[in-house]
mmCIF file with all atom_site columns, C-alpha atoms in Angstrom:
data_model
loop_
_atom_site.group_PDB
_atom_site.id
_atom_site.type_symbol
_atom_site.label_atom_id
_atom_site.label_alt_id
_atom_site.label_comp_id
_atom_site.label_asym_id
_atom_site.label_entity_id
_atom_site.label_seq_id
_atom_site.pdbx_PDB_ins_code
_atom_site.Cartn_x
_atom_site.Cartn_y
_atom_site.Cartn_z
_atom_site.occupancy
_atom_site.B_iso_or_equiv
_atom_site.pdbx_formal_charge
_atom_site.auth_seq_id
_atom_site.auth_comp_id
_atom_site.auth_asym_id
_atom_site.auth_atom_id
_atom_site.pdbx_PDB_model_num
ATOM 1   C CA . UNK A 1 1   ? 164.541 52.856 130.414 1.00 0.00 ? 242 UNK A CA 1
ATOM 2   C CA . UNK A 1 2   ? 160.853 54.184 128.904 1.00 0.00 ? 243 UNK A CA 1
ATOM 3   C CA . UNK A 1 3   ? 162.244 57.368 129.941 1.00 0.00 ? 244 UNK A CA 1
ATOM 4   C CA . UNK A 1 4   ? 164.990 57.188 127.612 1.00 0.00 ? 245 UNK A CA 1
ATOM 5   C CA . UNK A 1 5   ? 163.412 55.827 124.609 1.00 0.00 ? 246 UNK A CA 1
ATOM 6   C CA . UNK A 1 6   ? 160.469 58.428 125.374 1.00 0.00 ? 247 UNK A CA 1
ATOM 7   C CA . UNK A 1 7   ? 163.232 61.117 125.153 1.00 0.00 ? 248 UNK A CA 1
ATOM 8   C CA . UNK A 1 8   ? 164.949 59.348 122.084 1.00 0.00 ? 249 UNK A CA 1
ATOM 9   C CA . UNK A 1 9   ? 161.258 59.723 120.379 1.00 0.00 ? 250 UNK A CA 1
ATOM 10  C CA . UNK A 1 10  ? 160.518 63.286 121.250 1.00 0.00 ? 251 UNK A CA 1
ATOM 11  C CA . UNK A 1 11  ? 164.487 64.464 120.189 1.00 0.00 ? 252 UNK A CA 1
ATOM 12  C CA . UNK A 1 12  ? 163.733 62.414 116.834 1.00 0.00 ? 253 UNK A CA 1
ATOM 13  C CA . UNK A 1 13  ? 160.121 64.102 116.644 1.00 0.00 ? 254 UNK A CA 1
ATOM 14  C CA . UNK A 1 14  ? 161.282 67.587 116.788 1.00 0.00 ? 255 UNK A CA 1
ATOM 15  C CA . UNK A 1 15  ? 163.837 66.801 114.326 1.00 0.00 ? 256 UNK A CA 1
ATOM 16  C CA . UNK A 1 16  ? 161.836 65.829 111.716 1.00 0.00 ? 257 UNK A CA 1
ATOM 17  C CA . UNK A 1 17  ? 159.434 68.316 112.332 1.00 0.00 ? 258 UNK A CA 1
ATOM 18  C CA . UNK A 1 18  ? 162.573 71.029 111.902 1.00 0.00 ? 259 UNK A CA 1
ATOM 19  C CA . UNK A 1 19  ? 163.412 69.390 108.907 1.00 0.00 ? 260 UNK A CA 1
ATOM 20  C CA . UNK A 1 20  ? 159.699 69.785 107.322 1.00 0.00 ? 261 UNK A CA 1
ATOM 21  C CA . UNK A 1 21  ? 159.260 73.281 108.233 1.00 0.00 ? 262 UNK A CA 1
ATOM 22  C CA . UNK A 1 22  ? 162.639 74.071 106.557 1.00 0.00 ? 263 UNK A CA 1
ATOM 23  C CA . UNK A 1 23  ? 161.430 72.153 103.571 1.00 0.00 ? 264 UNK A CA 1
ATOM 24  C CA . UNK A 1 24  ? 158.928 73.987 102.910 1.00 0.00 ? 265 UNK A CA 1
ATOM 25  C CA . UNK A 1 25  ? 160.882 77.534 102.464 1.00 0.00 ? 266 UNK A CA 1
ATOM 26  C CA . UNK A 1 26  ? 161.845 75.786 99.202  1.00 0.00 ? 267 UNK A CA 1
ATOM 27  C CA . UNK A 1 27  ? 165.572 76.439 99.775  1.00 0.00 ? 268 UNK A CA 1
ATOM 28  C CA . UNK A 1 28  ? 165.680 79.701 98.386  1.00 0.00 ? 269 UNK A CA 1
ATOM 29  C CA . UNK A 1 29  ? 168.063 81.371 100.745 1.00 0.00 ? 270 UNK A CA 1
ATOM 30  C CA . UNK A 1 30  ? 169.223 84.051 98.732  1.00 0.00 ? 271 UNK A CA 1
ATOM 31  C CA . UNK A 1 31  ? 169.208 87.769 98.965  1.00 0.00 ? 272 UNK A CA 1
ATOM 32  C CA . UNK A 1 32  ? 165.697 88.845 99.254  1.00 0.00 ? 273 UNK A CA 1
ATOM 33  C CA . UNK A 1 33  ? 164.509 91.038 96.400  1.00 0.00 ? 274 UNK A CA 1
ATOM 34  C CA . UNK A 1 34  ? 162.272 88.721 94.499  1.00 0.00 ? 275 UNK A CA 1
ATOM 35  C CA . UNK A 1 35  ? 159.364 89.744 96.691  1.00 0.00 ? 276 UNK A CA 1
ATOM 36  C CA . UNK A 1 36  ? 158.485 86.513 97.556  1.00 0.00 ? 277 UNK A CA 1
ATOM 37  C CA . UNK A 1 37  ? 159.633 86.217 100.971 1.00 0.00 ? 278 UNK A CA 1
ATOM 38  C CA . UNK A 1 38  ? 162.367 83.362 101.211 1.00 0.00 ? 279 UNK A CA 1
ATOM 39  C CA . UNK A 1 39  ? 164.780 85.288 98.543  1.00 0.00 ? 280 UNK A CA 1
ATOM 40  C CA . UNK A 1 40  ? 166.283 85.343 95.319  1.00 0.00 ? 281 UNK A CA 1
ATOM 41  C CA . UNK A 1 41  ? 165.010 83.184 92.731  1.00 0.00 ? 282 UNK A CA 1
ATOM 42  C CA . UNK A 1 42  ? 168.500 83.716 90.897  1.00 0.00 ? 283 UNK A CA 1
ATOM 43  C CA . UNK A 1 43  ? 167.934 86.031 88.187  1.00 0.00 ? 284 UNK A CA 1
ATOM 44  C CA . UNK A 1 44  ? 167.344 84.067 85.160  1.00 0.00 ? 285 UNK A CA 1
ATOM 45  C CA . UNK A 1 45  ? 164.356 86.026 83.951  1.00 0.00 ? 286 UNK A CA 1
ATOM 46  C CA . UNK A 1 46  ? 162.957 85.389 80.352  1.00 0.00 ? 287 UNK A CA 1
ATOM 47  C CA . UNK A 1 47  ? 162.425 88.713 78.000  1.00 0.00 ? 288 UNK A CA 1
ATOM 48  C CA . UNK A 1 48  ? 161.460 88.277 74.214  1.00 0.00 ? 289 UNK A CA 1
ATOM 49  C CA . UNK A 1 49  ? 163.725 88.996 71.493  1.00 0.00 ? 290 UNK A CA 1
ATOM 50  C CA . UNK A 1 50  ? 162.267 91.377 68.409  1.00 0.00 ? 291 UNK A CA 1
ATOM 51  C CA . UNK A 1 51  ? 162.873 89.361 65.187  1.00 0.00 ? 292 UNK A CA 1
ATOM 52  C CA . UNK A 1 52  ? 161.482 89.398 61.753  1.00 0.00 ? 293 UNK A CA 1
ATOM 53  C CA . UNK A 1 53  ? 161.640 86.740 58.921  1.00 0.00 ? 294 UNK A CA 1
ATOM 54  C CA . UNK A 1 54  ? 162.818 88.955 56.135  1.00 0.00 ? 295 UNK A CA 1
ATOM 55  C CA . UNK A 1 55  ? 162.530 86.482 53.684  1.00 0.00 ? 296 UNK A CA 1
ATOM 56  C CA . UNK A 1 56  ? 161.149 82.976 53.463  1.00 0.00 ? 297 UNK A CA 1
ATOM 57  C CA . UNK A 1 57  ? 160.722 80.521 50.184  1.00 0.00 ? 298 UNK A CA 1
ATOM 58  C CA . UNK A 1 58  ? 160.341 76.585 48.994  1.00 0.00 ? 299 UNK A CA 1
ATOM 59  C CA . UNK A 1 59  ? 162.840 76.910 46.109  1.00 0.00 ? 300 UNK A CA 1
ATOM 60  C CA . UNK A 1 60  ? 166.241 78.425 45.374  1.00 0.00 ? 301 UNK A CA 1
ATOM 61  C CA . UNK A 1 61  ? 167.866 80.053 42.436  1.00 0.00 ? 302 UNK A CA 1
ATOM 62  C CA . UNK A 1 62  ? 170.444 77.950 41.588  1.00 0.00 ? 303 UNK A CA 1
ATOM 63  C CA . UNK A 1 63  ? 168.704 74.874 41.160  1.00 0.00 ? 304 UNK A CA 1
ATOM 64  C CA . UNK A 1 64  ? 171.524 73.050 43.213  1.00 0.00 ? 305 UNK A CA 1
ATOM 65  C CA . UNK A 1 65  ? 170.634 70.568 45.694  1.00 0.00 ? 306 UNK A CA 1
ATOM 66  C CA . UNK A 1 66  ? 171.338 72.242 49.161  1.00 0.00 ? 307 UNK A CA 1
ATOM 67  C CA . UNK A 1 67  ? 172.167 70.924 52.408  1.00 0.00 ? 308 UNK A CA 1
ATOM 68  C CA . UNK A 1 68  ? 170.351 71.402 55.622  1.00 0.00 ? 309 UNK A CA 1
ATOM 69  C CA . UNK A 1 69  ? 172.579 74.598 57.238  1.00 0.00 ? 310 UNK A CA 1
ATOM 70  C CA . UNK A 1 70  ? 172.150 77.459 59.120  1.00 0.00 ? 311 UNK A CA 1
ATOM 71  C CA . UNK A 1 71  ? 174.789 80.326 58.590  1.00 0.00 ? 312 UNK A CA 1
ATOM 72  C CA . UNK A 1 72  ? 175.373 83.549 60.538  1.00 0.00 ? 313 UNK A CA 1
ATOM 73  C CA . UNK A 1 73  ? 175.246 86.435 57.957  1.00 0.00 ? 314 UNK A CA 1
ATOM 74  C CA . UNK A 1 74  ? 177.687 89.539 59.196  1.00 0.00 ? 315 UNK A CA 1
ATOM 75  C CA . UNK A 1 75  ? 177.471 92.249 56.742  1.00 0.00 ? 316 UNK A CA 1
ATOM 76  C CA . UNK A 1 76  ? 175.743 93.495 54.073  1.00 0.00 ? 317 UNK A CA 1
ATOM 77  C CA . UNK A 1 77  ? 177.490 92.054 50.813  1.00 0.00 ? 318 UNK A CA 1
ATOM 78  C CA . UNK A 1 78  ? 177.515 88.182 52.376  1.00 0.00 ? 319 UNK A CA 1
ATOM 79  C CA . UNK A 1 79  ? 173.563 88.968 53.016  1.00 0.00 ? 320 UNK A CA 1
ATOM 80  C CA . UNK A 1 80  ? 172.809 90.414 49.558  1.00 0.00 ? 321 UNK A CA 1
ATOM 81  C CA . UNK A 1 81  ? 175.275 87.092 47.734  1.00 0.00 ? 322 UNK A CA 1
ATOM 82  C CA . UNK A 1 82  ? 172.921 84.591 50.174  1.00 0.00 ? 323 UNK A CA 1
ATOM 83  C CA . UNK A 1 83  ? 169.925 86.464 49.286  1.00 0.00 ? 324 UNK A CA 1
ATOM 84  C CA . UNK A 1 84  ? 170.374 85.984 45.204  1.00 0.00 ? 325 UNK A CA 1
ATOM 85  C CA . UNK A 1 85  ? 171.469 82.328 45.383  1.00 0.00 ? 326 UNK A CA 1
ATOM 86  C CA . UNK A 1 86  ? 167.840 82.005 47.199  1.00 0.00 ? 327 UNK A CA 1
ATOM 87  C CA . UNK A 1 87  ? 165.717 84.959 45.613  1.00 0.00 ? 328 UNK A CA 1
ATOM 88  C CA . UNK A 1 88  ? 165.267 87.692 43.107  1.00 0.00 ? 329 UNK A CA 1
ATOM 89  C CA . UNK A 1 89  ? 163.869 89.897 46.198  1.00 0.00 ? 330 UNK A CA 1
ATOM 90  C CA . UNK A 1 90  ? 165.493 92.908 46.920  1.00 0.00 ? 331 UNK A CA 1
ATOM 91  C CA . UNK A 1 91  ? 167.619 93.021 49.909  1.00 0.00 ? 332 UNK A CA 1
ATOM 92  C CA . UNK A 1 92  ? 166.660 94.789 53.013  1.00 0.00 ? 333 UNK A CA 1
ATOM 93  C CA . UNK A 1 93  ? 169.646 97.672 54.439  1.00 0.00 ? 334 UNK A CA 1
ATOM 94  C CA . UNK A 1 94  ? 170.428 95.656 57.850  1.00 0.00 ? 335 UNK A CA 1
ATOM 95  C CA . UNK A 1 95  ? 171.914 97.624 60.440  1.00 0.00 ? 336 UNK A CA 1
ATOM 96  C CA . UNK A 1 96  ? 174.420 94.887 61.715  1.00 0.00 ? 337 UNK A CA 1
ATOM 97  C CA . UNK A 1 97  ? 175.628 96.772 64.254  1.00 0.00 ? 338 UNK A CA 1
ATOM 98  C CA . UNK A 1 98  ? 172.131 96.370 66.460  1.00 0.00 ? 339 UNK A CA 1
ATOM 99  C CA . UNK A 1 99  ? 170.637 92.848 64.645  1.00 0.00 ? 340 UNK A CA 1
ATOM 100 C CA . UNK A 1 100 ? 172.326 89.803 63.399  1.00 0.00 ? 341 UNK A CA 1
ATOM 101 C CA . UNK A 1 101 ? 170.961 88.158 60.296  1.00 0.00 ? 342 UNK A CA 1
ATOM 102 C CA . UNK A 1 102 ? 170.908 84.286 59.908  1.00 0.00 ? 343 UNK A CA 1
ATOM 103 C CA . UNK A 1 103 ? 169.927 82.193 56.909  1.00 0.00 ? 344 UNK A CA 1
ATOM 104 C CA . UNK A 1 104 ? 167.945 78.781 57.722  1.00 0.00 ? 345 UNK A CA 1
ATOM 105 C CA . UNK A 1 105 ? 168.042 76.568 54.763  1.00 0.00 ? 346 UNK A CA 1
ATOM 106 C CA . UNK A 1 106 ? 166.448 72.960 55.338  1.00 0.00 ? 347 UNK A CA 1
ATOM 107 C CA . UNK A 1 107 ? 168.147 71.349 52.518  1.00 0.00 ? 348 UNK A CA 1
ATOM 108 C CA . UNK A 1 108 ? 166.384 70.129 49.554  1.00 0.00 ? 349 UNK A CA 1
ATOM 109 C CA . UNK A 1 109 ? 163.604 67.897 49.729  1.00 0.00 ? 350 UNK A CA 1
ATOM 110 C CA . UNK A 1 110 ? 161.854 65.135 47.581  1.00 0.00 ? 351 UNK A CA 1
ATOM 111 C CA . UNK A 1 111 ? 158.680 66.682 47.919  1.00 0.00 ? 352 UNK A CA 1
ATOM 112 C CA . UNK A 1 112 ? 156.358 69.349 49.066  1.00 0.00 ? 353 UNK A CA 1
ATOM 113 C CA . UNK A 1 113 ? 154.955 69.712 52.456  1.00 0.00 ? 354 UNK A CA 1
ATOM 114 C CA . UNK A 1 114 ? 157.916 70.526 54.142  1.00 0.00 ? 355 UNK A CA 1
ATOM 115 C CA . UNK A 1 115 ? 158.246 73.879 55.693  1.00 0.00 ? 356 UNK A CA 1
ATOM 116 C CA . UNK A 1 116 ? 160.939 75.669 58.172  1.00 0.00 ? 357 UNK A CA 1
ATOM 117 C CA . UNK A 1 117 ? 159.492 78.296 60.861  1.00 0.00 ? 358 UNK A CA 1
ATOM 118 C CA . UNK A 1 118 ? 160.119 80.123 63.582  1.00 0.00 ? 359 UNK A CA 1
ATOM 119 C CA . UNK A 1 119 ? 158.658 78.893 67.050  1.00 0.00 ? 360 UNK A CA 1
ATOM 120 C CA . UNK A 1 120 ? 160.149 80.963 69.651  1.00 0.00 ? 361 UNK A CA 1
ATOM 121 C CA . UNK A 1 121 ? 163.180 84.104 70.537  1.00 0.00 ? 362 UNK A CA 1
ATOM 122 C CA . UNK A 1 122 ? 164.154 84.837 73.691  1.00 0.00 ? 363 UNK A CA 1
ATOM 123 C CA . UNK A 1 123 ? 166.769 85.819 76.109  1.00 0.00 ? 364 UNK A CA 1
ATOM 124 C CA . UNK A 1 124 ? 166.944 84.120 78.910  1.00 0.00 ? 365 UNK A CA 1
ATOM 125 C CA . UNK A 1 125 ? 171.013 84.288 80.840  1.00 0.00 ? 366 UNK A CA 1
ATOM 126 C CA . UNK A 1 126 ? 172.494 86.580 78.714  1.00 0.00 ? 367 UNK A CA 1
ATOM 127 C CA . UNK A 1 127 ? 171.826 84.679 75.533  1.00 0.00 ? 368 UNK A CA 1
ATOM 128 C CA . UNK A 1 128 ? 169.497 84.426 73.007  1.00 0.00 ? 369 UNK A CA 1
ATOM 129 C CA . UNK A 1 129 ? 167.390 81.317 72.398  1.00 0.00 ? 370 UNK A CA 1
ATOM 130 C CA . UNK A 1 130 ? 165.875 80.336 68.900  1.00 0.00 ? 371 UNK A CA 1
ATOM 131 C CA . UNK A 1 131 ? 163.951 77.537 68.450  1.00 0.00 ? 372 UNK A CA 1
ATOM 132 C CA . UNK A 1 132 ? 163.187 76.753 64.697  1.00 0.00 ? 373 UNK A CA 1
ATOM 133 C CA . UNK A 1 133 ? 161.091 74.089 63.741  1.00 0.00 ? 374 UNK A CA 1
ATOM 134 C CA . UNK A 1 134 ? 161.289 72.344 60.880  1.00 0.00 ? 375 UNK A CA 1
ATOM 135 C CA . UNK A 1 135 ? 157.761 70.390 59.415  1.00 0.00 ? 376 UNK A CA 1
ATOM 136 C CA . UNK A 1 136 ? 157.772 67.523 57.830  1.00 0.00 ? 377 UNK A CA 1
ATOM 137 C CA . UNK A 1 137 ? 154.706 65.657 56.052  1.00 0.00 ? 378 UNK A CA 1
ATOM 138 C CA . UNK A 1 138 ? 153.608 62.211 57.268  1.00 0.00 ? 379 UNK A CA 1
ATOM 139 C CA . UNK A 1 139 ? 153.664 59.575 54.585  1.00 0.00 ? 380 UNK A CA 1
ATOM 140 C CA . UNK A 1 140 ? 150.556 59.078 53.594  1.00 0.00 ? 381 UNK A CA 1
ATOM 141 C CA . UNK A 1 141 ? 149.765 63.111 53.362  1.00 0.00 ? 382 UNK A CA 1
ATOM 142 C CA . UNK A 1 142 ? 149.481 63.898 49.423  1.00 0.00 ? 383 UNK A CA 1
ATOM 143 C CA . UNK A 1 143 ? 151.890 66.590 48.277  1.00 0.00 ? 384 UNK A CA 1
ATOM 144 C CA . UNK A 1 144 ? 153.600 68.050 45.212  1.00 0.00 ? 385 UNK A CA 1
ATOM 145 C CA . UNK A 1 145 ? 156.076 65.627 43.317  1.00 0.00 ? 386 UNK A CA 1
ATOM 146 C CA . UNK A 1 146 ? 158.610 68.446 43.116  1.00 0.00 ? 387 UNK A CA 1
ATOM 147 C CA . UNK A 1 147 ? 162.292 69.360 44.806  1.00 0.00 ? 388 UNK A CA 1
ATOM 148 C CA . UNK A 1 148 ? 161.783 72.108 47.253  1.00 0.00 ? 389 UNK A CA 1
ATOM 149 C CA . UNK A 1 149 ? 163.969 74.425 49.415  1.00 0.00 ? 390 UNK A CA 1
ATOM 150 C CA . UNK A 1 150 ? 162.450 75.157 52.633  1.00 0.00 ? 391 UNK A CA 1
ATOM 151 C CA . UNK A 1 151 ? 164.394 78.455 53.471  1.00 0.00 ? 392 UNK A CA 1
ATOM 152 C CA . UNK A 1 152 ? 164.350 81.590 55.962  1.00 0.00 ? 393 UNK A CA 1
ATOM 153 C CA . UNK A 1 153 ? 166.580 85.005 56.286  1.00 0.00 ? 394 UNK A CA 1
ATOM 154 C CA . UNK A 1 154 ? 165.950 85.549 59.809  1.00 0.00 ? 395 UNK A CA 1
ATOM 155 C CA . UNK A 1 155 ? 166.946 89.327 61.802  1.00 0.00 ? 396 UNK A CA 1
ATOM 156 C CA . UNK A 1 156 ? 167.214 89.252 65.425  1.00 0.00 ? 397 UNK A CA 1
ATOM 157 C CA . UNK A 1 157 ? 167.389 92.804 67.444  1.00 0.00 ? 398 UNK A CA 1
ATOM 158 C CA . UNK A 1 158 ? 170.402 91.572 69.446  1.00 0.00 ? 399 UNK A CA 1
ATOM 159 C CA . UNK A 1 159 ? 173.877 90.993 69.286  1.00 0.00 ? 400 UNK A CA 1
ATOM 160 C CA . UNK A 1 160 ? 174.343 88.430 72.034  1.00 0.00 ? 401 UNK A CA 1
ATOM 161 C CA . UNK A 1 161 ? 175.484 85.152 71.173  1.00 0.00 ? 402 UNK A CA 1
ATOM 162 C CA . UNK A 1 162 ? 172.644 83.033 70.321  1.00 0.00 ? 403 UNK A CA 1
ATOM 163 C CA . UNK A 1 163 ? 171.796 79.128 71.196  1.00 0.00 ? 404 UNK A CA 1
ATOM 164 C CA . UNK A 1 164 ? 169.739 77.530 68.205  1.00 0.00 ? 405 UNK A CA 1
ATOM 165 C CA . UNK A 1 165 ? 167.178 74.113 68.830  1.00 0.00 ? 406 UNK A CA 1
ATOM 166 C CA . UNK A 1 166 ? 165.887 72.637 66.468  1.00 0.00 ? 407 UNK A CA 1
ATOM 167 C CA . UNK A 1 167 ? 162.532 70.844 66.210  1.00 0.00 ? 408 UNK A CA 1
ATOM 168 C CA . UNK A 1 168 ? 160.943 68.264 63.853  1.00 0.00 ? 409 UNK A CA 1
ATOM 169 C CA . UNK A 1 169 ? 157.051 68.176 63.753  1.00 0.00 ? 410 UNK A CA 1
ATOM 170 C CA . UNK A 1 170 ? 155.377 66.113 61.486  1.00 0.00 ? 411 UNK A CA 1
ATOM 171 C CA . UNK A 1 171 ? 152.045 67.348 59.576  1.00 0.00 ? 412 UNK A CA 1
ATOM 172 C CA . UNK A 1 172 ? 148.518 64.947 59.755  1.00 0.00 ? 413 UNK A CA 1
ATOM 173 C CA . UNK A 1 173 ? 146.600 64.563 56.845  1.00 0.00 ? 414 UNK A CA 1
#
């Protein structure tokens, strides 16, 4: 009978010392050509996307209360009607066959100290990522007792589709 459970312990051992060493390939069984040795790590690879802010303001033109939006601007005319509502800048020629153009208005605010910027731009899967952040102030930071307009004309060198996250930060005083 000690035979048995002797044999019932060693099968059991060499199990779970199988099962360890194949843990620690990190189950990445996939066609090698990652050059790490255990295979693919599936292909999602992150390359940065050229972009520009074109133009950028607290206020707009019309004096209307706007709110928070973002809008996808595909040709010229839409672009140059946006651009007037928000500035008396001259617009940029946009080639829109090669970039996309987007408009990020935060919507009017009771006060200064807010702001609207771009964190990040990437592709990562066949998409682009943006990540805008909007800042807010905290409430005991001192700022201008005025409307504003937070507001950016963003161009993108891509025409994949594009995922948008937004962020809230708040500004210390």
């Amino acid at each position: 009978m000690d035979e048995i459970k002797m044999r019932y312990t060693l099968l059991w051992f060499c199990g779970l010392l199988a099962a360890l060493t194949l843990s620690a390939c990190g189950g990445d069984w996939g066609p090698e050509d990652d050059g790490d040795g255990f295979g693919d790590t599936g292909g999602n690879t992150r390359a940065d996307v050229d972009f520009e802010v074109i133009h950028q303001g607290t206020s707009n033109n019309s004096g209307d209360s706007q709110d928070r939006r973002v809008r996808f601007l595909t040709d010229q005319i839409t672009y140059e009607d946006e651009l007037a509502k928000y500035s008396s800048a001259s617009a940029r020629d946009i080639e829109f066959s090669d970039a996309q153009l987007l408009l990020v208005d935060m919507g009017t605010q009771s006060t200064g100290g807010y702001s609207v910027a771009v964190s990040d731009v990437y592709e990562e899967s066949g998409v682009v990522n943006l990540i805008i952040n909007y800042t807010h102030p905290e409430s005991d930071c001192s700022v201008t007792q005025a409307e504003t307009d937070p507001y950016l004309f963003i161009r993108l060198d891509s025409s994949l589709d594009v995922i948008l996250t937004e962020e809230i930060a708040y500004t210390a005083c």
